[in-house]
């Protein structure tokens, strides 16, 4: 049987995969079983920040593989300790909990908010406010956080205590805070899965102010927007706010599973011994890779992200383009499935978000490859 036939026979049918069997990649290019070459404008949904089989990342990961690949959290290991230090130094946060995915990082944030509120205000202040159209993960609790009804219908009852409010409507947000006993607010600065929709400065700064006034934890889901993706290390840094909790995953590991929940001083001590845990969380191999990724997201790299954004926007003149940095959504004039199929035909792998074309290339995609990919994408959109 072919890879496709085996997969269709034995793997649970939760994914509507594109008809491409990827067997090899290097940087921003990959090849299928037939030897056809693609330029990758999706990076495994914003994960392979420096592309496939990046030399430096691979060296960091394989060096760690050759010493200690796992110990459990019963022991100390260097990569996780150093990664936590690097994340705190770069963000001003005080402590990090390591998980293995974005959903798990958000689960941790929700636990922090509920325990913080219970410690400071009593256990009835348990509501978590999230935004309509948001996406926070696939576990039953992060599905409850996700503000899209179609994710909810099949899996009732979901975890209670979540309230959704429209994005970019500060008056509605304030009303929700008045009407509920709120522990925390969780939001994406750019709603990725929801259609690459940007939150306004006024809304984000307004939420930050209202939460600070009421001692409600302000929690930013940077699973997709984080780690240089939008042209800052974390997207909240565009808004001049200081969150209480920042979650991230996807691009942090460069292709290995890791999630992180960062906590500011105010709530750094909320989780104590036994309050949370993970067998794999902070795995040394994943952390060694993440440490390499994080170390390379410097000002020069971020300038390169913005330079590439400018180039893409110029090539897409006449189309409505949303998002920020190298997380961009393009309004299509025909079904996005047809645009993606034309891209594949032309040798480009891209993504969709709702009805939009979504582009999440490697942060360091070479300009020549980007130009070549944009030729195909511009033609595919026509
Ligand atoms: C992808 C994503 C998640 C879920 O991450 P997983 O690693 O798939 O659990 C959560 N939040 C946002 C904003 C995401 O884009």
mmCIF file of C-alpha atoms and ligand atoms in Angstrom:
data_model
loop_
_atom_site.group_PDB
_atom_site.id
_atom_site.type_symbol
_atom_site.label_atom_id
_atom_site.label_comp_id
_atom_site.label_asym_id
_atom_site.label_seq_id
_atom_site.Cartn_x
_atom_site.Cartn_y
_atom_site.Cartn_z
ATOM 1 C CA UNK A 1 0.000 0.000 0.000
ATOM 2 C CA UNK A 2 1.102 3.568 -0.621
ATOM 3 C CA UNK A 3 1.667 5.951 2.276
ATOM 4 C CA UNK A 4 -1.697 7.527 1.473
ATOM 5 C CA UNK A 5 -3.517 4.174 1.427
ATOM 6 C CA UNK A 6 -1.903 3.038 4.691
ATOM 7 C CA UNK A 7 -2.794 6.316 6.352
ATOM 8 C CA UNK A 8 -6.381 6.241 5.113
ATOM 9 C CA UNK A 9 -6.711 2.639 6.332
ATOM 10 C CA UNK A 10 -5.113 2.887 9.753
ATOM 11 C CA UNK A 11 -4.982 6.510 10.943
ATOM 12 C CA UNK A 12 -8.111 7.950 12.570
ATOM 13 C CA UNK A 13 -9.982 9.976 10.005
ATOM 14 C CA UNK A 14 -9.785 13.351 11.765
ATOM 15 C CA UNK A 15 -7.728 15.087 9.068
ATOM 16 C CA UNK A 16 -8.733 15.996 5.543
ATOM 17 C CA UNK A 17 -5.146 15.828 4.273
ATOM 18 C CA UNK A 18 -3.951 17.412 1.039
ATOM 19 C CA UNK A 19 -2.878 14.841 -1.571
ATOM 20 C CA UNK A 20 0.862 15.330 -0.953
ATOM 21 C CA UNK A 21 3.223 12.768 0.622
ATOM 22 C CA UNK A 22 6.175 14.754 1.972
ATOM 23 C CA UNK A 23 9.331 12.673 2.231
ATOM 24 C CA UNK A 24 12.159 15.192 2.551
ATOM 25 C CA UNK A 25 12.718 18.875 3.232
ATOM 26 C CA UNK A 26 15.475 21.423 3.574
ATOM 27 C CA UNK A 27 14.889 25.000 4.650
ATOM 28 C CA UNK A 28 11.810 26.362 2.850
ATOM 29 C CA UNK A 29 11.665 23.585 0.260
ATOM 30 C CA UNK A 30 10.325 20.048 0.447
ATOM 31 C CA UNK A 31 9.817 17.126 -1.906
ATOM 32 C CA UNK A 32 7.088 14.511 -2.353
ATOM 33 C CA UNK A 33 7.386 10.784 -3.137
ATOM 34 C CA UNK A 34 7.470 11.505 -6.877
ATOM 35 C CA UNK A 35 10.328 13.996 -6.448
ATOM 36 C CA UNK A 36 8.168 17.088 -7.044
ATOM 37 C CA UNK A 37 9.542 20.105 -5.189
ATOM 38 C CA UNK A 38 7.388 22.555 -3.233
ATOM 39 C CA UNK A 39 8.113 25.906 -1.595
ATOM 40 C CA UNK A 40 6.636 25.773 1.889
ATOM 41 C CA UNK A 41 4.510 28.777 2.850
ATOM 42 C CA UNK A 42 2.818 26.968 5.755
ATOM 43 C CA UNK A 43 5.673 25.602 7.937
ATOM 44 C CA UNK A 44 3.501 22.864 9.426
ATOM 45 C CA UNK A 45 1.119 25.587 10.687
ATOM 46 C CA UNK A 46 3.712 28.021 11.960
ATOM 47 C CA UNK A 47 5.904 25.380 13.592
ATOM 48 C CA UNK A 48 9.120 24.964 11.607
ATOM 49 C CA UNK A 49 10.267 28.539 12.274
ATOM 50 C CA UNK A 50 13.556 28.031 10.398
ATOM 51 C CA UNK A 51 12.248 25.524 7.885
ATOM 52 C CA UNK A 52 12.919 21.812 7.432
ATOM 53 C CA UNK A 53 16.071 20.129 8.770
ATOM 54 C CA UNK A 54 17.677 23.463 9.669
ATOM 55 C CA UNK A 55 21.386 22.786 10.311
ATOM 56 C CA UNK A 56 21.796 24.720 13.582
ATOM 57 C CA UNK A 57 18.542 23.479 15.091
ATOM 58 C CA UNK A 58 19.325 19.920 14.028
ATOM 59 C CA UNK A 59 22.784 20.133 15.621
ATOM 60 C CA UNK A 60 21.292 21.387 18.909
ATOM 61 C CA UNK A 61 18.655 18.637 18.936
ATOM 62 C CA UNK A 62 20.954 15.770 17.968
ATOM 63 C CA UNK A 63 23.620 16.825 20.495
ATOM 64 C CA UNK A 64 20.992 16.581 23.227
ATOM 65 C CA UNK A 65 19.669 13.279 21.808
ATOM 66 C CA UNK A 66 23.139 11.839 22.257
ATOM 67 C CA UNK A 67 23.279 12.668 25.972
ATOM 68 C CA UNK A 68 19.912 12.671 27.783
ATOM 69 C CA UNK A 69 16.654 12.412 25.833
ATOM 70 C CA UNK A 70 14.285 12.297 28.812
ATOM 71 C CA UNK A 71 14.389 12.128 32.591
ATOM 72 C CA UNK A 72 10.812 13.009 33.677
ATOM 73 C CA UNK A 73 10.304 16.028 35.898
ATOM 74 C CA UNK A 74 11.627 14.154 38.937
ATOM 75 C CA UNK A 75 15.127 15.418 38.055
ATOM 76 C CA UNK A 76 16.882 18.596 36.936
ATOM 77 C CA UNK A 77 18.187 18.961 33.382
ATOM 78 C CA UNK A 78 19.916 21.919 31.748
ATOM 79 C CA UNK A 79 17.944 22.644 28.533
ATOM 80 C CA UNK A 80 14.623 23.335 30.281
ATOM 81 C CA UNK A 81 16.251 25.459 32.978
ATOM 82 C CA UNK A 82 18.105 27.527 30.371
ATOM 83 C CA UNK A 83 15.050 27.847 28.129
ATOM 84 C CA UNK A 84 12.942 29.106 31.039
ATOM 85 C CA UNK A 85 15.674 31.635 31.864
ATOM 86 C CA UNK A 86 15.809 32.793 28.225
ATOM 87 C CA UNK A 87 12.002 33.152 28.002
ATOM 88 C CA UNK A 88 11.846 35.133 31.255
ATOM 89 C CA UNK A 89 14.795 37.354 30.328
ATOM 90 C CA UNK A 90 13.332 38.138 26.914
ATOM 91 C CA UNK A 91 9.780 38.862 28.132
ATOM 92 C CA UNK A 92 10.078 40.090 31.720
ATOM 93 C CA UNK A 93 7.950 37.152 32.893
ATOM 94 C CA UNK A 94 8.987 35.413 36.128
ATOM 95 C CA UNK A 95 8.292 31.687 35.793
ATOM 96 C CA UNK A 96 7.529 29.144 33.066
ATOM 97 C CA UNK A 97 5.575 25.887 33.089
ATOM 98 C CA UNK A 98 6.474 23.598 30.182
ATOM 99 C CA UNK A 99 3.843 21.513 28.400
ATOM 100 C CA UNK A 100 3.815 19.715 25.046
ATOM 101 C CA UNK A 101 1.325 21.646 22.953
ATOM 102 C CA UNK A 102 -0.593 24.871 22.635
ATOM 103 C CA UNK A 103 -3.752 23.433 24.131
ATOM 104 C CA UNK A 104 -1.839 22.237 27.180
ATOM 105 C CA UNK A 105 -0.129 25.603 27.616
ATOM 106 C CA UNK A 106 -3.602 27.181 27.637
ATOM 107 C CA UNK A 107 -4.902 24.564 30.103
ATOM 108 C CA UNK A 108 -2.119 25.667 32.430
ATOM 109 C CA UNK A 109 -3.057 29.346 31.999
ATOM 110 C CA UNK A 110 -6.688 28.557 32.850
ATOM 111 C CA UNK A 111 -5.606 26.688 35.988
ATOM 112 C CA UNK A 112 -3.395 29.626 37.004
ATOM 113 C CA UNK A 113 -6.265 32.097 36.565
ATOM 114 C CA UNK A 114 -8.729 29.973 38.521
ATOM 115 C CA UNK A 115 -6.322 29.338 41.399
ATOM 116 C CA UNK A 116 -5.160 32.973 41.489
ATOM 117 C CA UNK A 117 -8.772 34.135 41.723
ATOM 118 C CA UNK A 118 -9.603 31.507 44.346
ATOM 119 C CA UNK A 119 -6.586 32.597 46.417
ATOM 120 C CA UNK A 120 -7.359 36.328 46.135
ATOM 121 C CA UNK A 121 -11.157 36.553 45.757
ATOM 122 C CA UNK A 122 -12.675 33.165 46.581
ATOM 123 C CA UNK A 123 -13.619 30.147 44.473
ATOM 124 C CA UNK A 124 -16.740 31.611 42.866
ATOM 125 C CA UNK A 125 -14.597 33.960 40.727
ATOM 126 C CA UNK A 126 -13.900 31.250 38.183
ATOM 127 C CA UNK A 127 -15.147 32.603 34.834
ATOM 128 C CA UNK A 128 -12.670 32.806 31.952
ATOM 129 C CA UNK A 129 -13.566 35.344 29.265
ATOM 130 C CA UNK A 130 -12.472 34.621 25.692
ATOM 131 C CA UNK A 131 -13.338 36.203 22.356
ATOM 132 C CA UNK A 132 -15.800 35.128 19.704
ATOM 133 C CA UNK A 133 -14.058 33.526 16.759
ATOM 134 C CA UNK A 134 -11.048 32.591 18.886
ATOM 135 C CA UNK A 135 -9.192 29.279 18.835
ATOM 136 C CA UNK A 136 -7.467 27.931 21.929
ATOM 137 C CA UNK A 137 -7.141 24.174 21.324
ATOM 138 C CA UNK A 138 -8.887 20.802 21.116
ATOM 139 C CA UNK A 139 -9.008 19.510 24.685
ATOM 140 C CA UNK A 140 -12.468 19.697 26.240
ATOM 141 C CA UNK A 141 -11.501 22.745 28.290
ATOM 142 C CA UNK A 142 -9.711 24.648 25.527
ATOM 143 C CA UNK A 143 -12.650 23.810 23.217
ATOM 144 C CA UNK A 144 -14.880 25.493 25.785
ATOM 145 C CA UNK A 145 -12.504 28.472 25.626
ATOM 146 C CA UNK A 146 -12.664 28.494 21.824
ATOM 147 C CA UNK A 147 -15.305 31.010 20.746
ATOM 148 C CA UNK A 148 -16.647 29.124 17.721
ATOM 149 C CA UNK A 149 -19.902 27.202 18.182
ATOM 150 C CA UNK A 150 -19.226 24.616 15.485
ATOM 151 C CA UNK A 151 -16.396 23.201 17.635
ATOM 152 C CA UNK A 152 -18.780 22.739 20.570
ATOM 153 C CA UNK A 153 -21.855 20.922 19.317
ATOM 154 C CA UNK A 154 -20.575 17.325 19.209
ATOM 155 C CA UNK A 155 -18.851 17.166 22.568
ATOM 156 C CA UNK A 156 -21.259 18.406 25.207
ATOM 157 C CA UNK A 157 -20.977 18.928 28.071
ATOM 158 C CA UNK A 158 -17.835 21.029 27.834
ATOM 159 C CA UNK A 159 -15.990 22.432 30.843
ATOM 160 C CA UNK A 160 -18.240 25.116 32.338
ATOM 161 C CA UNK A 161 -17.209 28.660 33.241
ATOM 162 C CA UNK A 162 -16.354 30.176 29.853
ATOM 163 C CA UNK A 163 -17.974 33.315 28.445
ATOM 164 C CA UNK A 164 -17.339 34.635 24.937
ATOM 165 C CA UNK A 165 -17.511 38.273 23.886
ATOM 166 C CA UNK A 166 -16.980 39.943 20.480
ATOM 167 C CA UNK A 167 -13.438 40.996 19.510
ATOM 168 C CA UNK A 168 -12.733 44.732 19.252
ATOM 169 C CA UNK A 169 -15.846 45.728 21.228
ATOM 170 C CA UNK A 170 -14.623 47.212 24.497
ATOM 171 C CA UNK A 171 -18.076 48.212 25.750
ATOM 172 C CA UNK A 172 -19.305 44.606 25.394
ATOM 173 C CA UNK A 173 -16.143 43.380 27.111
ATOM 174 C CA UNK A 174 -16.636 45.717 30.073
ATOM 175 C CA UNK A 175 -20.242 44.568 30.394
ATOM 176 C CA UNK A 176 -19.107 40.923 30.591
ATOM 177 C CA UNK A 177 -16.694 41.838 33.384
ATOM 178 C CA UNK A 178 -19.574 43.539 35.215
ATOM 179 C CA UNK A 179 -21.938 40.597 34.775
ATOM 180 C CA UNK A 180 -19.672 37.690 35.722
ATOM 181 C CA UNK A 181 -17.204 36.788 38.451
ATOM 182 C CA UNK A 182 -14.174 36.711 36.194
ATOM 183 C CA UNK A 183 -10.822 35.084 36.975
ATOM 184 C CA UNK A 184 -9.024 35.723 33.696
ATOM 185 C CA UNK A 185 -9.226 36.815 30.088
ATOM 186 C CA UNK A 186 -7.576 34.777 27.322
ATOM 187 C CA UNK A 187 -7.121 36.170 23.788
ATOM 188 C CA UNK A 188 -5.011 36.028 20.615
ATOM 189 C CA UNK A 189 -3.596 39.356 19.340
ATOM 190 C CA UNK A 190 -4.207 38.067 15.814
ATOM 191 C CA UNK A 191 -6.914 35.400 15.630
ATOM 192 C CA UNK A 192 -5.221 32.788 13.458
ATOM 193 C CA UNK A 193 -7.649 29.921 12.940
ATOM 194 C CA UNK A 194 -10.520 32.409 13.122
ATOM 195 C CA UNK A 195 -9.416 34.031 9.849
ATOM 196 C CA UNK A 196 -6.226 36.016 10.610
ATOM 197 C CA UNK A 197 -8.082 38.886 12.288
ATOM 198 C CA UNK A 198 -6.140 41.592 14.117
ATOM 199 C CA UNK A 199 -7.211 43.008 17.446
ATOM 200 C CA UNK A 200 -7.077 46.802 17.548
ATOM 201 C CA UNK A 201 -4.678 48.719 19.822
ATOM 202 C CA UNK A 202 -7.623 50.402 21.514
ATOM 203 C CA UNK A 203 -9.299 47.078 22.340
ATOM 204 C CA UNK A 204 -6.183 45.308 23.625
ATOM 205 C CA UNK A 205 -5.051 48.305 25.674
ATOM 206 C CA UNK A 206 -8.600 48.754 26.967
ATOM 207 C CA UNK A 207 -8.809 45.097 28.049
ATOM 208 C CA UNK A 208 -5.435 45.450 29.781
ATOM 209 C CA UNK A 209 -6.623 48.531 31.682
ATOM 210 C CA UNK A 210 -9.954 47.012 32.748
ATOM 211 C CA UNK A 211 -8.286 43.772 33.873
ATOM 212 C CA UNK A 212 -5.617 45.639 35.855
ATOM 213 C CA UNK A 213 -8.322 47.732 37.602
ATOM 214 C CA UNK A 214 -10.156 44.581 38.720
ATOM 215 C CA UNK A 215 -7.165 42.299 39.329
ATOM 216 C CA UNK A 216 -8.299 39.912 36.582
ATOM 217 C CA UNK A 217 -5.448 38.003 34.894
ATOM 218 C CA UNK A 218 -4.719 39.201 31.357
ATOM 219 C CA UNK A 219 -3.605 36.129 29.426
ATOM 220 C CA UNK A 220 -2.331 36.210 25.850
ATOM 221 C CA UNK A 221 -2.469 33.085 23.695
ATOM 222 C CA UNK A 222 0.695 33.417 21.609
ATOM 223 C CA UNK A 223 0.640 29.825 20.407
ATOM 224 C CA UNK A 224 0.541 30.943 16.772
ATOM 225 C CA UNK A 225 1.558 34.636 16.990
ATOM 226 C CA UNK A 226 4.597 34.014 19.194
ATOM 227 C CA UNK A 227 8.294 33.452 18.663
ATOM 228 C CA UNK A 228 8.929 36.119 16.050
ATOM 229 C CA UNK A 229 5.973 35.281 13.823
ATOM 230 C CA UNK A 230 4.473 38.802 13.789
ATOM 231 C CA UNK A 231 7.747 40.737 13.730
ATOM 232 C CA UNK A 232 8.142 41.028 17.509
ATOM 233 C CA UNK A 233 9.248 38.173 19.768
ATOM 234 C CA UNK A 234 5.649 38.061 21.070
ATOM 235 C CA UNK A 235 2.734 39.862 19.419
ATOM 236 C CA UNK A 236 1.575 41.553 22.649
ATOM 237 C CA UNK A 237 4.772 43.626 22.423
ATOM 238 C CA UNK A 238 3.190 45.539 19.511
ATOM 239 C CA UNK A 239 0.555 46.874 21.903
ATOM 240 C CA UNK A 240 2.683 48.205 24.773
ATOM 241 C CA UNK A 241 0.865 46.030 27.325
ATOM 242 C CA UNK A 242 2.249 43.770 30.062
ATOM 243 C CA UNK A 243 0.242 40.533 30.295
ATOM 244 C CA UNK A 244 0.031 38.439 33.452
ATOM 245 C CA UNK A 245 0.257 35.158 31.536
ATOM 246 C CA UNK A 246 1.644 34.364 28.069
ATOM 247 C CA UNK A 247 1.181 30.964 26.453
ATOM 248 C CA UNK A 248 3.068 29.754 23.417
ATOM 249 C CA UNK A 249 3.884 26.579 21.482
ATOM 250 C CA UNK A 250 3.983 26.025 17.676
ATOM 251 C CA UNK A 251 7.085 27.936 16.466
ATOM 252 C CA UNK A 252 8.941 27.675 19.782
ATOM 253 C CA UNK A 253 10.051 24.087 19.235
ATOM 254 C CA UNK A 254 11.050 24.536 15.607
ATOM 255 C CA UNK A 255 9.341 21.212 14.818
ATOM 256 C CA UNK A 256 9.380 19.318 18.106
ATOM 257 C CA UNK A 257 6.407 19.418 20.477
ATOM 258 C CA UNK A 258 6.655 21.966 23.268
ATOM 259 C CA UNK A 259 4.286 24.393 24.940
ATOM 260 C CA UNK A 260 5.068 27.052 27.515
ATOM 261 C CA UNK A 261 2.945 28.989 29.970
ATOM 262 C CA UNK A 262 4.803 32.050 31.251
ATOM 263 C CA UNK A 263 3.658 33.770 34.407
ATOM 264 C CA UNK A 264 4.378 37.323 35.564
ATOM 265 C CA UNK A 265 5.589 38.066 39.104
ATOM 266 C CA UNK A 266 2.022 38.608 40.328
ATOM 267 C CA UNK A 267 0.977 35.010 39.664
ATOM 268 C CA UNK A 268 4.370 33.271 39.507
ATOM 269 C CA UNK A 269 3.780 31.517 42.837
ATOM 270 C CA UNK A 270 0.191 30.440 42.209
ATOM 271 C CA UNK A 271 1.056 26.903 41.126
ATOM 272 C CA UNK A 272 2.896 25.040 43.871
ATOM 273 C CA UNK A 273 4.043 21.444 44.384
ATOM 274 C CA UNK A 274 1.509 19.016 42.966
ATOM 275 C CA UNK A 275 -0.788 21.654 41.456
ATOM 276 C CA UNK A 276 0.151 20.794 37.880
ATOM 277 C CA UNK A 277 2.495 18.521 35.977
ATOM 278 C CA UNK A 278 3.403 16.698 32.787
ATOM 279 C CA UNK A 279 5.481 13.581 32.124
ATOM 280 C CA UNK A 280 7.033 14.951 28.936
ATOM 281 C CA UNK A 281 6.807 18.682 29.714
ATOM 282 C CA UNK A 282 10.198 20.391 29.407
ATOM 283 C CA UNK A 283 11.648 17.386 27.593
ATOM 284 C CA UNK A 284 15.391 18.101 27.163
ATOM 285 C CA UNK A 285 15.486 17.411 23.413
ATOM 286 C CA UNK A 286 12.521 19.696 22.704
ATOM 287 C CA UNK A 287 13.983 22.368 25.000
ATOM 288 C CA UNK A 288 17.419 22.171 23.350
ATOM 289 C CA UNK A 289 15.751 22.801 19.976
ATOM 290 C CA UNK A 290 13.632 25.624 21.405
ATOM 291 C CA UNK A 291 16.670 27.242 23.015
ATOM 292 C CA UNK A 292 18.307 27.343 19.587
ATOM 293 C CA UNK A 293 15.177 28.814 17.970
ATOM 294 C CA UNK A 294 14.719 31.476 20.644
ATOM 295 C CA UNK A 295 18.400 32.463 20.560
ATOM 296 C CA UNK A 296 18.162 33.210 16.842
ATOM 297 C CA UNK A 297 15.095 35.454 17.067
ATOM 298 C CA UNK A 298 17.066 38.689 17.403
ATOM 299 C CA UNK A 299 16.519 42.206 16.023
ATOM 300 C CA UNK A 300 18.106 41.334 12.673
ATOM 301 C CA UNK A 301 15.800 38.345 12.228
ATOM 302 C CA UNK A 302 12.729 40.379 13.232
ATOM 303 C CA UNK A 303 13.709 43.115 10.745
ATOM 304 C CA UNK A 304 13.859 40.356 8.131
ATOM 305 C CA UNK A 305 10.337 39.244 9.059
ATOM 306 C CA UNK A 306 9.028 42.792 8.526
ATOM 307 C CA UNK A 307 10.960 43.127 5.254
ATOM 308 C CA UNK A 308 9.326 39.917 3.999
ATOM 309 C CA UNK A 309 5.896 41.108 5.158
ATOM 310 C CA UNK A 310 6.352 44.344 3.186
ATOM 311 C CA UNK A 311 7.361 42.359 0.113
ATOM 312 C CA UNK A 312 4.359 39.999 0.353
ATOM 313 C CA UNK A 313 1.935 42.903 0.851
ATOM 314 C CA UNK A 314 3.390 44.677 -2.204
ATOM 315 C CA UNK A 315 2.940 41.547 -4.318
ATOM 316 C CA UNK A 316 -0.670 41.280 -3.106
ATOM 317 C CA UNK A 317 -1.658 44.854 -3.867
ATOM 318 C CA UNK A 318 -5.377 44.971 -4.705
ATOM 319 C CA UNK A 319 -6.189 42.131 -2.279
ATOM 320 C CA UNK A 320 -7.344 42.640 1.306
ATOM 321 C CA UNK A 321 -4.485 41.365 3.489
ATOM 322 C CA UNK A 322 -4.856 40.985 7.266
ATOM 323 C CA UNK A 323 -2.477 39.801 9.956
ATOM 324 C CA UNK A 324 0.967 40.891 10.942
ATOM 325 C CA UNK A 325 4.549 39.977 10.074
ATOM 326 C CA UNK A 326 4.677 36.533 8.491
ATOM 327 C CA UNK A 327 1.189 35.595 9.655
ATOM 328 C CA UNK A 328 -0.968 36.929 6.845
ATOM 329 C CA UNK A 329 -4.495 36.265 5.580
ATOM 330 C CA UNK A 330 -5.638 37.057 2.055
ATOM 331 C CA UNK A 331 -9.290 37.482 1.049
ATOM 332 C CA UNK A 332 -9.932 35.276 -1.984
ATOM 333 C CA UNK A 333 -12.348 35.975 -4.818
ATOM 334 C CA UNK A 334 -12.886 32.235 -5.365
ATOM 335 C CA UNK A 335 -13.103 29.278 -2.948
ATOM 336 C CA UNK A 336 -9.845 29.043 -0.995
ATOM 337 C CA UNK A 337 -9.685 25.285 -1.699
ATOM 338 C CA UNK A 338 -9.274 26.108 -5.391
ATOM 339 C CA UNK A 339 -6.541 28.646 -4.604
ATOM 340 C CA UNK A 340 -4.660 26.081 -2.501
ATOM 341 C CA UNK A 341 -5.004 23.451 -5.229
ATOM 342 C CA UNK A 342 -3.614 25.873 -7.835
ATOM 343 C CA UNK A 343 -0.746 26.682 -5.450
ATOM 344 C CA UNK A 344 0.080 22.988 -5.044
ATOM 345 C CA UNK A 345 -0.077 22.497 -8.780
ATOM 346 C CA UNK A 346 2.424 25.352 -9.115
ATOM 347 C CA UNK A 347 4.684 23.899 -6.411
ATOM 348 C CA UNK A 348 3.666 25.943 -3.355
ATOM 349 C CA UNK A 349 2.206 24.648 -0.083
ATOM 350 C CA UNK A 350 0.011 27.176 1.726
ATOM 351 C CA UNK A 351 -2.813 27.181 4.274
ATOM 352 C CA UNK A 352 -6.331 28.451 4.715
ATOM 353 C CA UNK A 353 -8.054 30.114 7.664
ATOM 354 C CA UNK A 354 -11.834 30.079 7.249
ATOM 355 C CA UNK A 355 -12.311 31.462 3.698
ATOM 356 C CA UNK A 356 -8.916 33.166 3.535
ATOM 357 C CA UNK A 357 -5.588 32.072 2.164
ATOM 358 C CA UNK A 358 -3.157 31.978 5.101
ATOM 359 C CA UNK A 359 0.587 32.393 4.706
ATOM 360 C CA UNK A 360 2.997 31.339 7.469
ATOM 361 C CA UNK A 361 6.388 30.914 5.783
ATOM 362 C CA UNK A 362 9.662 30.280 7.622
ATOM 363 C CA UNK A 363 10.924 33.398 9.401
ATOM 364 C CA UNK A 364 14.107 33.207 7.314
ATOM 365 C CA UNK A 365 12.659 32.139 3.946
ATOM 366 C CA UNK A 366 15.208 33.269 1.322
ATOM 367 C CA UNK A 367 13.933 36.264 -0.700
ATOM 368 C CA UNK A 368 14.405 34.392 -4.020
ATOM 369 C CA UNK A 369 12.187 31.514 -2.854
ATOM 370 C CA UNK A 370 9.634 33.961 -1.467
ATOM 371 C CA UNK A 371 9.535 35.778 -4.809
ATOM 372 C CA UNK A 372 9.076 32.488 -6.647
ATOM 373 C CA UNK A 373 6.287 31.418 -4.255
ATOM 374 C CA UNK A 374 4.528 34.776 -4.630
ATOM 375 C CA UNK A 375 4.513 34.411 -8.443
ATOM 376 C CA UNK A 376 2.587 31.152 -7.992
ATOM 377 C CA UNK A 377 0.274 32.545 -5.287
ATOM 378 C CA UNK A 378 -0.594 35.699 -7.255
ATOM 379 C CA UNK A 379 -1.466 33.546 -10.281
ATOM 380 C CA UNK A 380 -3.472 31.105 -8.111
ATOM 381 C CA UNK A 381 -5.555 33.929 -6.616
ATOM 382 C CA UNK A 382 -6.638 35.209 -10.063
HETATM 383 C C1 LIG B 1 -2.731 25.972 17.201
HETATM 384 C C2 LIG B 1 -3.280 26.806 18.295
HETATM 385 C C3 LIG B 1 -3.612 26.248 19.551
HETATM 386 C C4 LIG B 1 -3.532 24.761 19.812
HETATM 387 O O1 LIG B 1 -2.226 24.283 19.755
HETATM 388 P P1 LIG B 1 -1.982 22.676 19.739
HETATM 389 O O2 LIG B 1 -0.478 22.586 19.802
HETATM 390 O O3 LIG B 1 -2.560 22.159 18.485
HETATM 391 O O4 LIG B 1 -2.628 22.142 20.941
HETATM 392 C C5 LIG B 1 -4.017 27.083 20.557
HETATM 393 N N1 LIG B 1 -4.123 28.418 20.358
HETATM 394 C C6 LIG B 1 -3.831 28.986 19.171
HETATM 395 C C7 LIG B 1 -3.946 30.461 19.030
HETATM 396 C C8 LIG B 1 -3.418 28.204 18.102
HETATM 397 O O5 LIG B 1 -3.156 28.772 16.916
#
